[in-house]
mmCIF file of C-alpha atoms in Angstrom:
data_model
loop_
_atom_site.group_PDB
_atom_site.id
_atom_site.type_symbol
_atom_site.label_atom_id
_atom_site.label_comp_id
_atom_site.label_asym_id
_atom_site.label_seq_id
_atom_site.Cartn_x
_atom_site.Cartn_y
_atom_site.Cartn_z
ATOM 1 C CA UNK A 1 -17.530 -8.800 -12.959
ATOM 2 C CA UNK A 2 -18.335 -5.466 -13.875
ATOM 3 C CA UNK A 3 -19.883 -2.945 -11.421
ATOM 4 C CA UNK A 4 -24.023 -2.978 -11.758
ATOM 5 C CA UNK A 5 -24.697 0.576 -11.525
ATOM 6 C CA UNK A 6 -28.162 1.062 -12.607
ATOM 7 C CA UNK A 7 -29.769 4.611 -14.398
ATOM 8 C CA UNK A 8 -28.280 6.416 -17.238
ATOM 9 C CA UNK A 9 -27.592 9.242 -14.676
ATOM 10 C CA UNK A 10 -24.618 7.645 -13.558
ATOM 11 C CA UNK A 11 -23.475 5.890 -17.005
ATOM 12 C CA UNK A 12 -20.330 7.558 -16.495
ATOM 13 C CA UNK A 13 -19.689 6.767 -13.077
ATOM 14 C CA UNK A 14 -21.204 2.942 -13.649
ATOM 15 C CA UNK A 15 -18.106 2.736 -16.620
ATOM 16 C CA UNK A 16 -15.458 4.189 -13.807
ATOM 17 C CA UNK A 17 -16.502 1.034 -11.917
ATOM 18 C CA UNK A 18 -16.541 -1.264 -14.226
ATOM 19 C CA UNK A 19 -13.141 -0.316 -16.095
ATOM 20 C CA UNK A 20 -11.316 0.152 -12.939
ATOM 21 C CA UNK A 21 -12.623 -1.633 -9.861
ATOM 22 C CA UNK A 22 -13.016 -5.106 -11.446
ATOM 23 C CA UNK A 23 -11.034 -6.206 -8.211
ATOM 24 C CA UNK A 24 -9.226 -5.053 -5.272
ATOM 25 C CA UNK A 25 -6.194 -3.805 -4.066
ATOM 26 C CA UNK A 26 -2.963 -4.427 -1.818
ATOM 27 C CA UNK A 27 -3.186 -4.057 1.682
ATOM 28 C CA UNK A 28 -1.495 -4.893 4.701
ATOM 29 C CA UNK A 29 -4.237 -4.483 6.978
ATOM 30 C CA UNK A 30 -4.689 -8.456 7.347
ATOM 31 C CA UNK A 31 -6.607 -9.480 10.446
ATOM 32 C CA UNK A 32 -5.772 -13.076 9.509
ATOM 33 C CA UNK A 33 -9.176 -13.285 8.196
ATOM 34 C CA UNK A 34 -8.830 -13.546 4.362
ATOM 35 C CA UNK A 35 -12.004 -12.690 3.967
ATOM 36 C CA UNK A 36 -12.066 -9.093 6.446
ATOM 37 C CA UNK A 37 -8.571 -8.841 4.448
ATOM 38 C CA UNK A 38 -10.277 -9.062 1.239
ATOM 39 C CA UNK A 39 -12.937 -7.033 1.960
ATOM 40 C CA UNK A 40 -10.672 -4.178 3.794
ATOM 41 C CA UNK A 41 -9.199 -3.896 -0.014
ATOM 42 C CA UNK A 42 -11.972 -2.926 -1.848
ATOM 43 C CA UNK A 43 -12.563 -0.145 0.817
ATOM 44 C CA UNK A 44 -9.165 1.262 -0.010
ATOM 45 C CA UNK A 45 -9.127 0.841 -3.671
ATOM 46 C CA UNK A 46 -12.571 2.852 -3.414
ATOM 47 C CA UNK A 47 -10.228 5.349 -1.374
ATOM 48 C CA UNK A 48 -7.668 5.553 -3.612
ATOM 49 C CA UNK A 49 -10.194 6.719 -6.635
ATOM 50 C CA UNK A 50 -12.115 8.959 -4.722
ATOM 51 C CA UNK A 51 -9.096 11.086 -4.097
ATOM 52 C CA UNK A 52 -7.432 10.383 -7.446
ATOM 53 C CA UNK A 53 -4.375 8.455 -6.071
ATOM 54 C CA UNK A 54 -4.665 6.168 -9.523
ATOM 55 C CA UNK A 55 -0.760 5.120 -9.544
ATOM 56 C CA UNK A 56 -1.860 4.043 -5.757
ATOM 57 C CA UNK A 57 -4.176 1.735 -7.118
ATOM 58 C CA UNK A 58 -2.336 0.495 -9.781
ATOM 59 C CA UNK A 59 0.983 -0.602 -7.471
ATOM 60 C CA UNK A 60 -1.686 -2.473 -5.459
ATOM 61 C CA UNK A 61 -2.767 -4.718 -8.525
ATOM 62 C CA UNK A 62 -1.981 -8.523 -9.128
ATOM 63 C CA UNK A 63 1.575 -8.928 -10.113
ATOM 64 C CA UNK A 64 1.301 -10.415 -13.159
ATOM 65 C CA UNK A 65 -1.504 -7.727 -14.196
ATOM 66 C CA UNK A 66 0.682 -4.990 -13.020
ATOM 67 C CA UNK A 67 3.430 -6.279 -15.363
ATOM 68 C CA UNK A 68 1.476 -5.834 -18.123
ATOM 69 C CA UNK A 69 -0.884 -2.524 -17.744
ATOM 70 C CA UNK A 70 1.810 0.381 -18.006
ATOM 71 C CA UNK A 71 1.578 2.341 -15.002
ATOM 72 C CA UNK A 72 1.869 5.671 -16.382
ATOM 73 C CA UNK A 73 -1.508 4.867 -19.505
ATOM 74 C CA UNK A 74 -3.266 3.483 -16.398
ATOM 75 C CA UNK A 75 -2.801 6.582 -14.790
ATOM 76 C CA UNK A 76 -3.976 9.015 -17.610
ATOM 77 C CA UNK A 77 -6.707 6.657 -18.477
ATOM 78 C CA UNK A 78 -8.452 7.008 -14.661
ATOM 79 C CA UNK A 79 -7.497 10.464 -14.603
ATOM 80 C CA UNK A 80 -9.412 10.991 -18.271
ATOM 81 C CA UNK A 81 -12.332 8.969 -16.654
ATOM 82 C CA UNK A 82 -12.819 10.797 -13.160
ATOM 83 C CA UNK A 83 -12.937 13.910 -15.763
ATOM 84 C CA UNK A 84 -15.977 12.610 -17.490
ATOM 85 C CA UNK A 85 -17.892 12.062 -14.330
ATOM 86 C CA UNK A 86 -18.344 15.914 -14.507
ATOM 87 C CA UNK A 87 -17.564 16.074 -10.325
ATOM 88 C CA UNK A 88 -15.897 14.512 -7.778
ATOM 89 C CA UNK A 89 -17.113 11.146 -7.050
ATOM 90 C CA UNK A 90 -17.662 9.655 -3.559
ATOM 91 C CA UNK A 91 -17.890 5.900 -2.997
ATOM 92 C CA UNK A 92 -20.059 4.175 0.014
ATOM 93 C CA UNK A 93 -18.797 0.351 0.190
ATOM 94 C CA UNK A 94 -20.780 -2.140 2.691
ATOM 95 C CA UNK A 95 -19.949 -6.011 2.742
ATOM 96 C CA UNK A 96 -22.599 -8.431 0.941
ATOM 97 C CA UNK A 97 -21.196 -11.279 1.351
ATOM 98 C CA UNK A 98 -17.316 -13.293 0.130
ATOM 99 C CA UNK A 99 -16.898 -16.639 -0.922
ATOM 100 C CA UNK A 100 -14.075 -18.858 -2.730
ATOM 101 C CA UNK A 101 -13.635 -19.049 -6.470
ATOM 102 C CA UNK A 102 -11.005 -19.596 -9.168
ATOM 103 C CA UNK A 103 -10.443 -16.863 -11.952
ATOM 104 C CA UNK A 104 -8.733 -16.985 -15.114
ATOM 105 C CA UNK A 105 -5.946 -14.308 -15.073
ATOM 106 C CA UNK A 106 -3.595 -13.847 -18.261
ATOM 107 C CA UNK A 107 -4.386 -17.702 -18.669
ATOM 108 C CA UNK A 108 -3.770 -18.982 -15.511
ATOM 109 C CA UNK A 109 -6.275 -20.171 -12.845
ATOM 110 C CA UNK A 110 -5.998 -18.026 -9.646
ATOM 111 C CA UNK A 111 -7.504 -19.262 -6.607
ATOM 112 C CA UNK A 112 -9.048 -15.699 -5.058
ATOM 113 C CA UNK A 113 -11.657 -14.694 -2.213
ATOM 114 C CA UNK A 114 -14.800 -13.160 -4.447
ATOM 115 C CA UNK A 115 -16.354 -10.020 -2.648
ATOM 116 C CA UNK A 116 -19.535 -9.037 -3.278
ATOM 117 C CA UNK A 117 -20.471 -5.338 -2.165
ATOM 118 C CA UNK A 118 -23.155 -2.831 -2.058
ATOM 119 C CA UNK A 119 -21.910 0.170 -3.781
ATOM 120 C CA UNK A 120 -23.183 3.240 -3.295
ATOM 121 C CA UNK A 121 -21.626 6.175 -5.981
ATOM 122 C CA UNK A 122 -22.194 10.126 -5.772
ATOM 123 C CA UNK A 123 -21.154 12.143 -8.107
ATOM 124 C CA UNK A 124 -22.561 15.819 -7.530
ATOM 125 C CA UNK A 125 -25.740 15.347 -6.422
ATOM 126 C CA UNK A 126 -26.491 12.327 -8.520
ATOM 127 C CA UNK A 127 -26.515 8.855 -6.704
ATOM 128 C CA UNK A 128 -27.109 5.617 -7.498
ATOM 129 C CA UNK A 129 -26.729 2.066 -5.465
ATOM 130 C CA UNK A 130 -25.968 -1.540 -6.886
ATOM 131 C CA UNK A 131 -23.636 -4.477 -6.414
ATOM 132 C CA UNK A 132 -20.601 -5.496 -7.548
ATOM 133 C CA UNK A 133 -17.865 -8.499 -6.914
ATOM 134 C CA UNK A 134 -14.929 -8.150 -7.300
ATOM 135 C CA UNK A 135 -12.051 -10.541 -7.200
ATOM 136 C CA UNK A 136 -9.083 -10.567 -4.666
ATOM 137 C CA UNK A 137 -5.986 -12.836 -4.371
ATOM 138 C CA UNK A 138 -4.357 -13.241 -1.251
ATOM 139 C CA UNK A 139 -0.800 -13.029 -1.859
ATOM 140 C CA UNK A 140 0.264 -15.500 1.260
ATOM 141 C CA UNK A 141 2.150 -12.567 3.306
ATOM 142 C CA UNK A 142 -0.592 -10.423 4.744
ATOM 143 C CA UNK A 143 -1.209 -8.479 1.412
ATOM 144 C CA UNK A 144 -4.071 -8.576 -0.751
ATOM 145 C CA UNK A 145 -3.953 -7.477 -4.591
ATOM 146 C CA UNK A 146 -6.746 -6.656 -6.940
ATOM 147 C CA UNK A 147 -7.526 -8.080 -10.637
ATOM 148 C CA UNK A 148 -8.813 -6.314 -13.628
ATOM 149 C CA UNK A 149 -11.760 -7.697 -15.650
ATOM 150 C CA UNK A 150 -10.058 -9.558 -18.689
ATOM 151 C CA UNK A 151 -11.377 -6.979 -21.173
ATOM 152 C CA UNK A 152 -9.816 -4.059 -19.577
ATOM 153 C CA UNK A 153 -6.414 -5.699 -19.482
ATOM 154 C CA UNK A 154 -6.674 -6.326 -23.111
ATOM 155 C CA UNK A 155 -7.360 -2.857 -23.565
ATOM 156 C CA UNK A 156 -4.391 -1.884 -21.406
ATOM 157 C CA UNK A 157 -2.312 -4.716 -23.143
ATOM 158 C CA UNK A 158 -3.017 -3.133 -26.355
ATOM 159 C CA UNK A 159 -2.486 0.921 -25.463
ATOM 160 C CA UNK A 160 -5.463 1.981 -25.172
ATOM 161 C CA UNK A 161 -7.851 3.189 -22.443
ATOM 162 C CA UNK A 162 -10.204 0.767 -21.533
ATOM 163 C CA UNK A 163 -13.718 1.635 -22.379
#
């Protein structure tokens, strides 16, 4: 799922999200509670963009994604997109709620722990609040990885910047 950033104040801030956050990212912070796991990701993939560490963010994706979106385009992509934002963005994350679900990743069904969060984004002075879920697969050691929205991988797949 896409983020759903509302007002055209933040339409570049409301693409960031959508193009790059469509999951979560690795971590090792694992309380043995997938779902504390899962959510403890999305705080530091939000982390990760808000001080530009994109490669960060992209080592912490799926495997199989990772294999696939060149590390170095993913990179220039983000850094090209924090540009447009026009200032430095800050990111306020607070739980919703998580739940179990199966996504579709390069054609294969991945069981993953869906977390849905409030999202608060600043860029400047502008702000603007909505939700967003985003998909997390617990890799079975303590680590949690992210997943990409289908259409950005494409884009990635393809050389291009996802937009």
């Amino acid at each position: 799922a896409g983020a759903a950033l509302a007002g055209a104040a933040l339409a570049g801030a409301a693409f960031f999200a959508a193009a790059l956050l469509v999951g979560a990212c690795s971590s090792d912070s694992d309380d043995g509670n997938s779902d504390q796991g899962a959510f403890a990701l999305i705080q530091d993939v939000y982390g990760f963009f808000e001080k530009g560490q994109f490669t960060r963010a992209h080592d912490a994706l799926y495997a199989p994604i990772r294999s696939v979106v060149d590390r170095d385009l993913y990179d220039q992509c983000m850094g090209k997109n924090m540009d447009s934002l026009g200032g430095s963005m800050k990111a306020e994350v607070a739980l919703d709620e998580t739940y179990d679900d199966t996504v579709t990743v390069l054609g294969e069904n991945v069981d993953v722990v869906a977390v849905t969060i409030e999202l608060t984004m600043t860029v400047g002075d502008r702000s603007d609040t909505g939700t967003d879920t985003h998909s997390v697969v617990d890799n079975g050691d303590g680590t949690y990885s992210w997943i990409l929205d289908p259409d950005v991988i494409a884009a990635y797949e393809a050389g291009n910047c996802p937009t």
